[in-house]
Tab-separated table of C-alpha atoms in Angstrom:
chain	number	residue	atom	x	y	z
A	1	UNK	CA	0.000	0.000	0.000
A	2	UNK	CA	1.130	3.357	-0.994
A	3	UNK	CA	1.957	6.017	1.560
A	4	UNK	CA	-0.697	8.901	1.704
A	5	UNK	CA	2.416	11.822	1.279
A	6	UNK	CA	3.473	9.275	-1.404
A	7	UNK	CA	0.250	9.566	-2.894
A	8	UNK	CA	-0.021	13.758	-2.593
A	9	UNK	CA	3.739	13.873	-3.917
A	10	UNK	CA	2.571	12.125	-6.961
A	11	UNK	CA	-0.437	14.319	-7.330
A	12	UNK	CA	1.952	17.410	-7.210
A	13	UNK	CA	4.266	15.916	-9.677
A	14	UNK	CA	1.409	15.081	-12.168
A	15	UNK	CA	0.777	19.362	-12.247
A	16	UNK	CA	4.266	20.799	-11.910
A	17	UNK	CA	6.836	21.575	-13.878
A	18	UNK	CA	10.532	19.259	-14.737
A	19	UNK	CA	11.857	21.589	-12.536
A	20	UNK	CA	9.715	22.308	-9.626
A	21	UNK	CA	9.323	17.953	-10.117
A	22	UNK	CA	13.125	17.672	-9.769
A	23	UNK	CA	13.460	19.756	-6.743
A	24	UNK	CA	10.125	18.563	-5.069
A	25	UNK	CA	11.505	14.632	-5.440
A	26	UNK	CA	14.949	15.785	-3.967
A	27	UNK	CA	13.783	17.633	-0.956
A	28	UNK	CA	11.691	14.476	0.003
A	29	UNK	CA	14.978	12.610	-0.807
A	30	UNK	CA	16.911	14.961	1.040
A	31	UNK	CA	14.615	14.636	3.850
A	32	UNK	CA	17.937	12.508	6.358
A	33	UNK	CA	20.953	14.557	4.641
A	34	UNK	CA	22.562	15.670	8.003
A	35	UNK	CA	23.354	19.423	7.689
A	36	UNK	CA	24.292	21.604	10.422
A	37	UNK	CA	22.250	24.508	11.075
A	38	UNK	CA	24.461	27.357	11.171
A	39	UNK	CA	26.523	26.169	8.155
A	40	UNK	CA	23.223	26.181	6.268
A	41	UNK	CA	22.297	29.363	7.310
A	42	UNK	CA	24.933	31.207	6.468
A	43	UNK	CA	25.288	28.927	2.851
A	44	UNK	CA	21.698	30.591	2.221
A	45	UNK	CA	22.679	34.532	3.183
A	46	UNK	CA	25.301	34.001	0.728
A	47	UNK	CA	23.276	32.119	-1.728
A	48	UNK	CA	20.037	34.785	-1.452
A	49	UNK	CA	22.657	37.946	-1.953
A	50	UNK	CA	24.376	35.665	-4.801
A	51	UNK	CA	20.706	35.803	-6.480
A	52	UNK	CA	19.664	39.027	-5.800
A	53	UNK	CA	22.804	40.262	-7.030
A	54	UNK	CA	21.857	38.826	-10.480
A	55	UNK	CA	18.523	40.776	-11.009
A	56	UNK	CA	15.333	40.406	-9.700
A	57	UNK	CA	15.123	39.463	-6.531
A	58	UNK	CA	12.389	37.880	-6.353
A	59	UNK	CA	12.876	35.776	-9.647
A	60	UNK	CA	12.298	32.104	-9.661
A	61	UNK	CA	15.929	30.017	-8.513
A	62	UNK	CA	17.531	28.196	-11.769
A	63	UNK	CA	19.228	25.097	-11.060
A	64	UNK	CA	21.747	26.383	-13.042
A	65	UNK	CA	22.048	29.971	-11.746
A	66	UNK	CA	24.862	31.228	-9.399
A	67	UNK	CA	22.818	31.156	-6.439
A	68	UNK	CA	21.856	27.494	-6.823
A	69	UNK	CA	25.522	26.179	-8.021
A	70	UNK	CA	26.961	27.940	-5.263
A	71	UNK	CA	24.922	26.699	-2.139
A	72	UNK	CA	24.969	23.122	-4.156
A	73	UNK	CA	29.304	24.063	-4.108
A	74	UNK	CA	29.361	24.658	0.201
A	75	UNK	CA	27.002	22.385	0.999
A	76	UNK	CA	28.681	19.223	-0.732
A	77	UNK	CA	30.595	16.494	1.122
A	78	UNK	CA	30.442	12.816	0.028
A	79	UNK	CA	28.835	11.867	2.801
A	80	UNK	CA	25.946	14.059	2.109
A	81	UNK	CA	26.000	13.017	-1.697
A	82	UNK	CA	25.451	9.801	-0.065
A	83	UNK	CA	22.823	10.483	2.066
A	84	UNK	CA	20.986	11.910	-0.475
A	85	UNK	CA	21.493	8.875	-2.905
A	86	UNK	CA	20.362	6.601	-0.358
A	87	UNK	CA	17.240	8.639	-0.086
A	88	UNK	CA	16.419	8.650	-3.365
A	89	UNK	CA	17.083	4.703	-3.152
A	90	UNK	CA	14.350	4.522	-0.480
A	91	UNK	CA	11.880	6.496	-2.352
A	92	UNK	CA	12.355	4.335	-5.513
A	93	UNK	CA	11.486	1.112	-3.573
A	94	UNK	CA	8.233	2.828	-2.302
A	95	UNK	CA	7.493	4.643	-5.883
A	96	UNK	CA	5.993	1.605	-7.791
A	97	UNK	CA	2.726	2.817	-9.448
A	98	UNK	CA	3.658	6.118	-9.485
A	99	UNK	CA	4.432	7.311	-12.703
A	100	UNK	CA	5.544	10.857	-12.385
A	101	UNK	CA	7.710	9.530	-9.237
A	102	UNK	CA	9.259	7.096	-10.874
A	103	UNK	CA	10.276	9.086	-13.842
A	104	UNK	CA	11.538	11.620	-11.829
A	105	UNK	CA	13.799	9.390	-9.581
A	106	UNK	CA	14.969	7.767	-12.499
A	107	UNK	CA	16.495	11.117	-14.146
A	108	UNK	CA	17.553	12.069	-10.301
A	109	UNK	CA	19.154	8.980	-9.870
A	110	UNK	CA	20.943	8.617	-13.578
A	111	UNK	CA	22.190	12.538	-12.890
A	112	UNK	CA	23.596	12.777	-9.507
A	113	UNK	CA	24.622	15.934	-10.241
A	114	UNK	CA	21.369	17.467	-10.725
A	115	UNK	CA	19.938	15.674	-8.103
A	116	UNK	CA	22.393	17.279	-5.798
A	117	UNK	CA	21.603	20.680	-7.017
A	118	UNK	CA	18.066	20.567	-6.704
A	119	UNK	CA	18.546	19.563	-3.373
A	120	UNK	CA	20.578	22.824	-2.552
A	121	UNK	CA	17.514	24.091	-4.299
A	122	UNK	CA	15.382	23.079	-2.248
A	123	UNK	CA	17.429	23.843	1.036
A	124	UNK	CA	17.437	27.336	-0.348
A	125	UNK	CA	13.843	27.077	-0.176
A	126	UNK	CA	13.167	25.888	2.625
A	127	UNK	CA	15.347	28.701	4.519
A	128	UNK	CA	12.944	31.077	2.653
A	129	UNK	CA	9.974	29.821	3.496
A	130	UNK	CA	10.925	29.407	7.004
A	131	UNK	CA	11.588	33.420	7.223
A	132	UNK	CA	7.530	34.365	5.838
């Protein structure tokens, strides 16, 4: 039986974009990568002037864009990259049946690299949602 969040997730996917899908899979991923709280902080004060620096403030995050590659740059270790891989293992075995899961975990998963960036992504925010 399929979790209910499992179930919502899937319903989110199914109306989102490849990039709001990406992120949304990697935060749930993410959900046991151990960061510490004032290195994260201060990775997202840099990040947010880093992106407000480039325009718009208030502009949608790129998982390409300086602000994005350069909280993705502090907050990698291996063992985090790990963390997060082993996530995204556990949400594959608990994914069957859901298609827009499953086709996102399967591009996370075959591009570790993007995976890890729309993690930072989605630590970013977090942070931001956290200050409304």
């Amino acid at each position: 039986m399929v979790d209910a969040w499992l179930t919502e997730l899937e319903r989110v996917l199914s109306i989102s974009s490849s990039t709001e899908r990406v992120v949304l899979v990697a935060a749930a991923a993410g959900r046991t990568v151990t960061l510490d709280a004032a290195e994260t902080r201060a990775v997202v004060r840099r990040a947010l002037l880093l992106h407000a620096a480039g325009g718009d403030a208030l502009r949608p995050y790129e998982l390409d864009g300086r602000a994005v590659l350069g909280a993705a740059g502090e907050l990698d270790t291996q063992e985090r990259r790990g963390e997060l891989a082993s996530g995204l293992d556990r949400l594959r075995r608990d994914a069957a049946g859901l298609p827009s899961l499953e086709g996102t975990l399967e591009t996370l998963v075959a591009e570790p690299d993007l995976a890890w960036r729309a993690y930072a992504c989605s630590v970013l925010l977090e942070a931001l949602e956290e200050d409304d």
